[in-house]
Amino acid sequence: MAFHLKVSKGAGAGEEFSFTDEARFGRTADNDVVVKDGAASRSHARVFEKGGKYFVEDLGSANGTRLNNAAIKQARELKSGDSIMIGDTVFKFELALDETMAPAPSGTMDDSADEPPADDDPNVTRLPTRSSPSKPIASRKLAAVARPDATNAEGDEDEIAEGEPSDTGGDDGEPDSTGDVGGEEQADSTMFVDVPKPKALAQRASRASAVPPRASGPERASRGGLERRSSRALAKAEGEDSEVVELTAAEKARMRRQLQQSTGGRVQLLWQDLPKPARALLAVFGTLLIVGTVGLAGYVVWPRTKVNRPEPKSFAADGTLIEDSFGQGNVTFRTPDQKSFTFTATSPTRIVGVLHYQAANISTDEVTLNLNGQDLGTVPPDNIDVDSREVEMILPASVLKPRDENLIVFDNTKNPPGDEDWKIWNLWVEIIPVPEMSAEEARRRAQGEIEKATKAWELREVGAANLFRAWKIYREAWLLLEATPDAPAELLTLSRTRMKEIRPELDRKCNAMIIKFKGIVNTRPGAYAEGRQVLENIPEHFPTREHPCYNYSRALLRTMDGFDDFEAAGPEAVE
């Protein structure tokens, strides 16, 4: 008995799956059903069969599994029509009916067919048999002569020799005028003629069985073709030396026609037609290619840990990017839990900070952030742009220490941490000094920043960097109001909303320039100078590192020639 699953709601609605005994659900590709939902864990739930019944079980997921909208704590039995819910995705469970076998046709033979039919059965058609020994010897001799196969003929001769003298006709031993032999008694008998098997069938039978010992005289002549076709292996099995005879031209042509009917056969013919030196060269080349491919694949997928330098423990004061990754799985430094960083921000006034990082393979509420002992929230779960998405986390002024050491901790909420992969990389901390001012002063200053940002937005098609400047000024107004107690709520909401609306346009502009660069270097390997020029133009649109496109373009430039001169010029050269 099998079962079907159909996505009735959520991502992939309408998709159907069929299984026999078990199906596993999860976010990663190693599951039977990949759940495209932010609330799904990497290994979330499973449906399994036990004792002829089907059950659903949660596998310790972060957000749980529901059966017919009720959370399950242990395995629950499934019925046809039940709904399995993972986040916002709903799977409908249906049992598949067993296919019954069609009844056998009435003409099917059974065991009773082995029993001989009764003599008086009217439904049985009887075939005539050979003449019995009671028949005249003349009729038996004629049957032997009529068969062209020499072995049978010899056997009948032996039979005659042991019996009565043979007659070839009626009473005189001569055939009568009608051609019958043996008079009335011959007319009542039936003459059988044994037809020999085709030579091709005889040759196949000879290859499948052991070759009999050599014979001489008529017997050898009767087997001639088969002895010549015997193989070296069969000859060795007999313990005698036999010659291997080459196939005839007709047989070779037939074999080539058969091989040409399939792709594998055509490849085999091509290989056979090559000279021996060419075969040896191709064999060596193929072996090297296979070994190189396997080695390259192992190099790519094998987890590598950089050990030539210590694991970073703190953020640099100048905001240098930490490109190393940490977490569980294929990471630079394996730190599955309680990964901490320290940093010091020297400022005579209050400060507000922004933590920038990238994350992958994170499920909902799997990793939390903590600043100086106070929870800031959780790392957002994955989305479709996980490779290019940069996450920003506000470090509140009320929690930051302006002239002391601050501690940021990434905490895996599972205790103890599981073996599921997760990764965080490309971290840096942005520190923004906030002058001491009243709520009214903060309102006036934020209002002025919002007006400047609005003008830059209106001129976004005029200057390359105007779109970025509009986003950045809205962002600075938002951070100023976030750090000010009792800040006007309407300005705070306006600045934050406009900043979030502009950010997708910046991302699309960045992706278009990166795609243009990759298209040049991938399709025209010699056009590195043109591709490098595209990367060097990115700071015209993204002058500073608040948007990840700036750091991304510099990381790509480091892999190309001529980056040292560009790096020395700095962002001021393109503003």
XYZ file of C-alpha atoms in Angstrom:
575
model
C 0.000 0.000 0.000
C 1.305 3.454 -0.928
C 0.263 6.997 -0.132
C 0.103 10.361 -1.892
C 0.915 13.861 -0.658
C -0.419 17.000 -2.363
C 0.557 20.583 -1.551
C -2.835 22.204 -1.041
C -1.548 25.528 0.309
C 1.742 27.437 0.386
C 4.805 27.381 -1.849
C 4.507 24.793 -4.620
C 0.714 24.496 -4.321
C -0.589 21.768 -6.620
C 2.552 19.601 -6.497
C 1.969 15.898 -5.787
C 4.257 13.178 -4.388
C 3.858 9.395 -4.082
C 5.651 7.131 -1.571
C 5.449 3.558 -0.339
C 6.693 3.360 3.241
C 8.259 6.643 4.445
C 8.702 10.302 3.436
C 10.813 12.949 5.189
C 10.042 16.685 5.154
C 12.592 19.476 5.545
C 14.115 22.633 4.147
C 17.258 21.064 2.644
C 17.597 19.043 -0.555
C 18.446 15.735 1.197
C 14.783 15.326 2.254
C 12.145 13.436 0.257
C 9.891 16.525 0.267
C 11.646 19.913 0.253
C 9.473 22.409 2.149
C 9.946 25.946 0.823
C 8.776 27.655 3.986
C 10.670 29.937 6.365
C 9.271 28.035 9.363
C 10.642 24.674 8.170
C 13.695 23.149 9.812
C 16.333 21.283 7.844
C 14.920 17.951 9.060
C 11.371 18.795 10.131
C 8.982 15.807 10.130
C 8.322 12.419 8.595
C 5.435 10.144 7.529
C 6.076 6.429 8.083
C 4.289 3.078 7.967
C 4.006 0.691 10.907
C 1.758 -2.351 11.225
C -0.172 -1.505 8.074
C -0.977 2.010 9.333
C 0.596 5.382 8.550
C 1.759 7.912 11.140
C 3.156 11.469 11.129
C 5.940 12.449 13.533
C 7.722 15.730 14.271
C 11.546 15.419 14.238
C 12.297 18.059 16.855
C 11.705 21.026 14.551
C 11.946 24.582 15.835
C 8.350 25.539 14.931
C 6.594 22.201 15.269
C 4.235 20.230 13.022
C 0.430 20.326 13.017
C -2.073 17.623 12.062
C -5.443 19.045 11.042
C -4.388 22.365 12.695
C -3.498 20.652 16.002
C 0.129 20.583 17.167
C 1.569 17.092 17.599
C 3.991 16.105 20.349
C 4.362 12.462 19.349
C 3.566 10.207 16.391
C -0.094 10.463 15.328
C -1.998 8.080 13.054
C -3.015 9.404 9.617
C -6.272 8.914 7.748
C -7.075 9.714 4.126
C -7.864 13.401 3.790
C -5.804 14.534 6.804
C -3.799 17.778 6.496
C -0.148 17.987 7.592
C 0.893 21.600 8.261
C 4.462 22.959 8.341
C 4.407 26.697 8.796
C 2.061 28.076 6.121
C 2.461 25.020 3.876
C -0.284 22.354 3.975
C 0.075 18.783 2.650
C -3.025 16.639 2.059
C -2.501 12.934 2.864
C -4.281 10.287 0.784
C -3.949 6.493 0.847
C -3.451 4.784 -2.519
C -5.721 1.802 -3.260
C -4.018 -1.539 -4.001
C -4.275 -2.777 -7.590
C -6.034 -6.129 -7.816
C -4.887 -8.801 -10.236
C -7.176 -9.649 -13.134
C -8.595 -13.214 -13.121
C -6.691 -15.698 -15.196
C -8.241 -16.512 -18.605
C -10.324 -19.626 -18.898
C -7.752 -21.227 -21.166
C -4.947 -21.170 -18.596
C -3.302 -24.539 -18.113
C -3.242 -26.049 -14.638
C -1.533 -28.997 -13.060
C -4.092 -31.391 -14.485
C -2.558 -30.778 -17.929
C 0.335 -32.999 -16.937
C -1.995 -36.030 -16.660
C -2.591 -37.936 -19.906
C -6.142 -37.652 -21.266
C -8.461 -40.604 -21.182
C -8.619 -42.744 -24.256
C -12.278 -41.993 -24.837
C -12.040 -38.217 -24.291
C -13.837 -36.628 -27.322
C -12.121 -33.274 -26.743
C -8.615 -34.622 -27.380
C -7.078 -34.677 -30.868
C -4.631 -37.515 -31.128
C -1.572 -37.441 -33.396
C -0.419 -40.575 -35.154
C 2.616 -42.336 -33.694
C 5.524 -44.224 -35.165
C 4.951 -47.696 -36.436
C 5.146 -50.255 -33.684
C 7.562 -53.162 -33.818
C 4.627 -55.339 -34.858
C 4.487 -53.559 -38.212
C 6.419 -55.022 -41.116
C 10.084 -54.239 -41.073
C 9.788 -52.872 -44.587
C 7.657 -49.939 -43.373
C 10.075 -49.203 -40.561
C 12.982 -49.201 -42.982
C 11.167 -46.744 -45.273
C 10.607 -44.330 -42.401
C 14.296 -44.365 -41.633
C 15.244 -43.777 -45.233
C 12.785 -40.868 -45.514
C 14.507 -39.020 -42.671
C 17.528 -37.143 -44.033
C 19.404 -36.964 -40.767
C 22.265 -39.413 -40.700
C 22.074 -40.276 -37.016
C 18.506 -41.539 -37.223
C 19.324 -43.448 -40.366
C 22.166 -45.248 -38.659
C 19.963 -46.020 -35.668
C 17.329 -47.638 -37.862
C 19.942 -49.699 -39.653
C 21.043 -51.083 -36.322
C 17.444 -51.821 -35.508
C 17.025 -53.768 -38.745
C 20.187 -55.668 -38.266
C 18.961 -57.031 -34.955
C 15.481 -57.934 -36.279
C 14.100 -59.828 -39.217
C 15.442 -59.522 -42.766
C 14.168 -56.434 -44.453
C 11.756 -56.372 -47.379
C 11.350 -53.420 -49.633
C 8.116 -54.284 -51.366
C 5.049 -56.433 -51.151
C 5.418 -60.161 -51.098
C 8.390 -60.012 -53.489
C 10.163 -57.261 -51.667
C 9.721 -54.857 -54.629
C 7.578 -51.696 -54.688
C 4.238 -52.038 -56.401
C 3.027 -49.956 -59.264
C 1.506 -47.301 -57.061
C 4.746 -46.593 -55.191
C 3.439 -48.008 -51.885
C 5.580 -50.305 -49.923
C 4.306 -53.195 -47.909
C 0.844 -53.587 -49.421
C -2.287 -52.953 -47.361
C -0.441 -52.962 -44.089
C 1.704 -50.052 -45.289
C -1.332 -48.043 -46.300
C -2.666 -48.232 -42.743
C 0.590 -46.936 -41.200
C 1.737 -43.345 -41.044
C 5.149 -42.287 -42.354
C 7.039 -39.676 -40.237
C 9.808 -37.449 -41.586
C 12.116 -35.790 -39.002
C 13.147 -32.322 -40.226
C 16.600 -31.206 -38.950
C 16.929 -27.974 -36.916
C 18.241 -24.828 -38.670
C 22.012 -24.486 -38.545
C 21.834 -21.203 -36.596
C 19.895 -22.895 -33.775
C 22.285 -25.813 -33.767
C 25.254 -23.424 -33.472
C 23.675 -21.580 -30.534
C 22.975 -24.849 -28.769
C 26.571 -25.922 -29.298
C 27.870 -22.733 -27.660
C 25.608 -23.135 -24.617
C 26.639 -26.750 -23.914
C 29.956 -28.553 -23.670
C 31.436 -29.714 -26.968
C 31.472 -33.530 -27.203
C 34.769 -35.334 -27.833
C 36.094 -35.446 -31.338
C 34.847 -38.175 -33.559
C 36.001 -39.590 -36.829
C 34.298 -40.818 -39.922
C 30.602 -40.137 -40.631
C 29.905 -38.864 -37.123
C 32.569 -36.157 -37.459
C 31.183 -35.252 -40.848
C 27.683 -34.839 -39.381
C 28.979 -32.403 -36.751
C 31.504 -30.620 -38.956
C 30.141 -27.077 -38.766
C 29.593 -27.225 -35.019
C 33.119 -28.447 -34.270
C 34.604 -25.653 -36.319
C 32.529 -23.085 -34.370
C 33.614 -24.296 -30.908
C 35.347 -21.671 -28.764
C 38.719 -21.765 -27.026
C 37.047 -21.848 -23.592
C 35.019 -24.959 -24.412
C 38.067 -26.656 -25.833
C 39.968 -26.031 -22.595
C 37.011 -27.402 -20.621
C 37.403 -30.666 -22.562
C 41.123 -30.725 -21.921
C 42.059 -30.741 -25.597
C 43.599 -28.233 -27.987
C 41.158 -26.717 -30.498
C 41.722 -24.097 -33.120
C 39.710 -20.858 -32.979
C 38.219 -20.202 -36.371
C 37.576 -16.593 -37.397
C 33.987 -15.505 -38.139
C 32.947 -15.327 -41.745
C 32.543 -11.995 -43.502
C 28.748 -12.397 -43.527
C 28.692 -13.038 -39.783
C 30.896 -10.025 -39.120
C 28.656 -7.817 -41.257
C 25.556 -9.052 -39.401
C 27.170 -8.294 -36.010
C 28.123 -4.771 -37.164
C 24.543 -4.111 -38.290
C 23.251 -5.184 -34.884
C 25.743 -2.952 -33.035
C 24.901 0.054 -35.197
C 21.310 -0.008 -33.925
C 22.280 1.424 -30.507
C 24.498 4.252 -29.273
C 26.574 1.912 -27.131
C 27.072 -0.405 -30.093
C 28.244 2.444 -32.328
C 30.753 3.478 -29.651
C 31.967 -0.127 -29.448
C 32.436 -0.265 -33.228
C 34.327 3.019 -33.189
C 36.613 1.676 -30.470
C 37.213 -1.581 -32.387
C 38.120 0.308 -35.570
C 40.832 2.349 -33.819
C 44.432 1.162 -34.052
C 46.013 -0.218 -30.889
C 48.268 2.842 -30.220
C 45.221 5.126 -30.379
C 43.332 2.865 -27.942
C 46.195 2.943 -25.465
C 46.470 6.728 -25.706
C 42.729 7.191 -25.163
C 42.769 4.799 -22.209
C 45.557 6.782 -20.526
C 43.809 10.080 -21.233
C 40.458 8.781 -19.916
C 42.065 7.504 -16.732
C 43.739 10.859 -16.088
C 40.473 12.686 -16.797
C 38.506 10.525 -14.341
C 41.151 10.866 -11.620
C 41.336 14.637 -12.136
C 37.541 15.025 -12.041
C 37.237 13.007 -8.842
C 40.076 14.963 -7.254
C 38.556 18.313 -8.221
C 35.139 17.296 -6.886
C 36.716 16.181 -3.623
C 38.615 19.443 -3.342
C 35.436 21.473 -3.874
C 33.164 19.575 -1.471
C 35.684 18.636 1.194
C 35.303 20.861 4.281
C 38.380 23.006 4.704
C 39.375 24.918 7.812
C 41.936 27.673 7.635
C 44.512 27.044 10.324
C 47.177 29.514 9.289
C 45.741 32.220 11.567
C 43.753 32.351 14.795
C 39.978 32.647 14.932
C 38.892 36.312 15.129
C 37.539 37.311 18.519
C 36.892 41.038 18.101
C 35.830 43.682 15.586
C 38.449 46.134 14.373
C 38.023 49.775 15.411
C 38.062 50.931 11.760
C 35.199 48.602 10.822
C 37.289 46.097 8.840
C 35.172 43.294 7.388
C 35.537 39.804 8.942
C 35.130 37.534 5.932
C 35.646 34.304 7.893
C 32.597 32.136 8.542
C 31.645 30.343 11.723
C 28.870 28.000 12.803
C 28.314 24.313 11.941
C 29.266 22.438 8.743
C 31.429 23.823 5.929
C 32.729 26.927 7.741
C 36.106 28.527 8.299
C 35.942 28.133 12.090
C 33.615 25.593 13.649
C 31.808 27.389 16.484
C 28.318 25.839 16.713
C 27.318 27.734 19.873
C 28.142 30.859 21.903
C 30.293 32.562 19.263
C 31.286 35.951 20.756
C 32.963 39.131 19.493
C 34.141 42.175 21.435
C 34.572 45.760 20.282
C 35.291 49.166 21.809
C 33.760 52.399 20.576
C 35.463 55.569 21.826
C 33.126 58.541 21.659
C 32.562 61.591 23.920
C 28.821 61.331 23.291
C 26.276 58.595 23.077
C 26.569 56.113 20.213
C 24.254 53.908 18.229
C 25.588 50.913 16.326
C 24.586 48.703 13.430
C 25.813 45.098 13.173
C 26.171 43.935 9.551
C 26.477 40.232 8.625
C 25.354 37.507 6.219
C 23.715 34.235 7.269
C 22.709 30.954 5.621
C 20.922 27.712 6.611
C 19.171 29.458 9.502
C 15.651 28.478 10.534
C 13.212 30.565 12.569
C 14.400 31.269 16.150
C 17.443 29.005 15.700
C 20.153 31.596 16.500
C 19.695 34.626 18.778
C 21.797 37.780 19.252
C 22.855 39.171 22.626
C 24.566 42.521 23.366
C 26.108 43.075 26.795
C 23.745 40.533 28.332
C 20.568 41.865 26.704
C 18.731 39.974 23.944
C 18.411 41.876 20.673
C 16.368 39.345 18.713
C 16.982 36.395 16.405
C 18.850 35.908 13.141
C 16.246 36.064 10.313
C 15.589 32.745 8.533
C 16.777 32.112 4.992
C 15.134 33.506 1.882
C 15.778 33.075 -1.841
C 18.527 35.761 -1.867
C 20.575 34.239 0.938
C 23.886 34.536 -0.966
C 23.582 38.290 -1.570
C 21.423 39.354 1.388
C 23.057 41.398 4.149
C 21.339 41.512 7.551
C 21.441 44.664 9.723
C 20.814 44.612 13.474
C 20.450 47.845 15.495
C 22.687 48.071 18.570
C 20.664 50.474 20.799
C 22.348 53.463 22.399
C 20.808 52.489 25.725
C 22.727 49.178 25.727
C 26.034 50.222 24.100
C 28.954 51.355 26.263
C 30.673 54.359 24.583
C 33.995 54.103 26.442
C 34.067 50.452 27.474
C 34.286 46.992 25.933
C 31.074 45.639 24.374
C 30.271 41.938 23.885
C 28.129 40.481 21.055
C 27.149 36.780 21.302
C 25.539 34.503 18.677
C 23.701 31.850 20.682
C 22.320 28.585 19.243
C 18.972 28.099 20.981
C 19.190 24.300 20.832
C 20.687 22.843 24.005
C 22.903 21.040 23.292
C 23.451 22.409 19.765
C 22.466 19.995 17.012
C 24.462 18.785 14.017
C 22.485 20.798 11.453
C 24.569 23.128 9.276
C 24.384 26.903 9.702
C 26.788 29.700 8.821
C 27.389 33.416 9.525
C 30.076 35.454 7.753
C 31.086 38.935 6.463
C 30.627 40.729 9.795
C 31.414 44.324 10.717
C 30.111 46.896 13.195
C 29.146 50.423 12.197
C 29.398 52.960 15.069
C 27.484 56.252 14.714
C 28.019 59.012 17.338
C 24.784 60.662 18.481
C 25.048 64.185 19.943
C 23.289 64.933 23.175
C 20.069 66.730 22.285
C 16.513 67.022 23.411
C 13.595 65.386 21.683
C 12.686 68.708 20.046
C 16.221 69.235 18.737
C 16.249 65.676 17.408
C 12.923 66.312 15.669
C 14.195 69.472 13.899
C 17.399 67.795 12.803
C 15.588 64.661 11.580
C 13.100 66.853 9.686
C 15.964 68.565 7.873
C 17.574 65.225 6.992
C 14.293 63.888 5.616
C 13.926 66.961 3.356
C 17.470 66.462 2.007
C 16.762 62.786 1.369
C 13.564 63.648 -0.495
C 15.453 65.973 -2.866
C 18.091 63.328 -3.549
C 15.311 60.846 -4.295
C 13.715 63.220 -6.830
C 17.112 63.572 -8.594
C 17.893 59.826 -8.569
C 17.939 59.668 -12.401
C 20.355 62.625 -12.673
C 23.339 61.533 -10.596
C 24.677 57.982 -10.251
C 24.897 58.175 -6.455
C 21.664 60.110 -5.733
C 19.631 56.967 -5.090
C 22.223 55.748 -2.600
C 22.431 59.188 -0.917
C 18.646 59.340 -0.495
C 18.653 55.927 1.171
C 21.616 56.789 3.383
C 20.155 60.129 4.602
C 16.816 58.507 5.428
C 18.784 55.855 7.292
C 20.772 58.441 9.313
C 17.545 60.211 10.306
C 16.088 56.913 11.415
C 19.156 56.008 13.507
C 19.162 59.505 15.102
C 15.544 59.110 16.167
C 16.141 55.526 17.353
C 18.841 56.818 19.728
C 16.722 59.705 21.061
C 14.316 59.049 23.925
C 10.759 60.253 23.287
C 11.502 60.872 19.575
C 8.500 61.849 17.390
C 6.869 58.611 16.299
C 5.635 59.978 12.960
C 9.156 61.000 11.812
C 10.590 57.715 13.048
C 8.023 55.766 11.037
C 8.489 57.947 7.933
C 12.277 57.667 7.840
C 12.236 53.911 8.463
C 9.545 53.288 5.824
C 11.279 55.363 3.109
C 14.602 53.683 3.858
C 13.040 50.202 3.416
C 11.294 51.232 0.185
C 14.515 52.468 -1.448
C 16.670 49.484 -0.414
C 15.219 47.005 -3.006
C 15.996 49.456 -5.832
C 19.595 49.659 -4.657
C 19.801 45.863 -4.548
C 18.488 45.561 -8.107
C 21.013 48.120 -9.359
C 23.843 46.264 -7.653
C 22.732 42.866 -9.033
C 22.507 44.268 -12.573
C 26.107 45.520 -12.437
C 27.419 42.264 -10.973
C 25.583 40.235 -13.644
C 27.077 42.461 -16.351
C 30.566 41.859 -14.941
C 30.087 38.064 -14.807
C 28.664 38.005 -18.321
C 31.773 39.719 -19.674
C 34.369 37.520 -17.941
C 32.455 34.249 -18.494
C 31.701 34.686 -22.189
C 34.871 36.546 -23.174
C 37.807 35.278 -21.106
C 40.190 37.817 -22.640
C 38.066 40.848 -21.727
C 39.271 41.162 -18.113
C 40.025 44.852 -18.515
C 36.425 45.561 -19.545
C 35.090 43.486 -16.653
C 37.399 45.194 -14.178
C 36.139 48.577 -15.393
C 32.564 47.552 -14.508
C 33.656 46.734 -10.942
C 35.642 49.957 -10.622
C 32.510 51.934 -11.611
C 30.403 50.439 -8.814
C 31.625 52.959 -6.178
C 30.174 55.721 -8.351
C 26.758 54.321 -7.464
C 27.642 53.003 -3.981
C 30.282 55.413 -2.601
C 30.519 53.966 0.940
C 30.206 50.597 2.587
C 26.758 50.996 4.173
C 25.393 48.961 1.246
C 27.055 45.520 0.742
C 27.612 46.163 -2.986
C 30.639 48.295 -2.136
C 32.388 45.474 -0.228
C 31.294 42.856 -2.745
C 32.816 44.734 -5.687
C 36.112 45.156 -3.839
C 36.193 41.447 -3.000
C 35.834 40.645 -6.710
C 38.522 43.167 -7.631
C 40.957 41.464 -5.271
C 40.826 38.423 -7.535
C 41.880 40.485 -10.565
C 45.032 42.294 -11.599
C 45.418 45.967 -10.929
C 43.462 46.159 -7.666
C 46.361 47.667 -5.695
C 46.207 50.966 -7.588
C 42.431 51.135 -7.228
C 42.593 50.328 -3.516
C 45.198 53.043 -2.932
C 42.969 55.649 -4.614
C 40.127 54.953 -2.172
C 36.450 55.819 -2.570
C 37.173 59.553 -2.649
C 38.619 59.175 -6.153
C 35.226 58.256 -7.620
C 32.982 60.677 -5.736
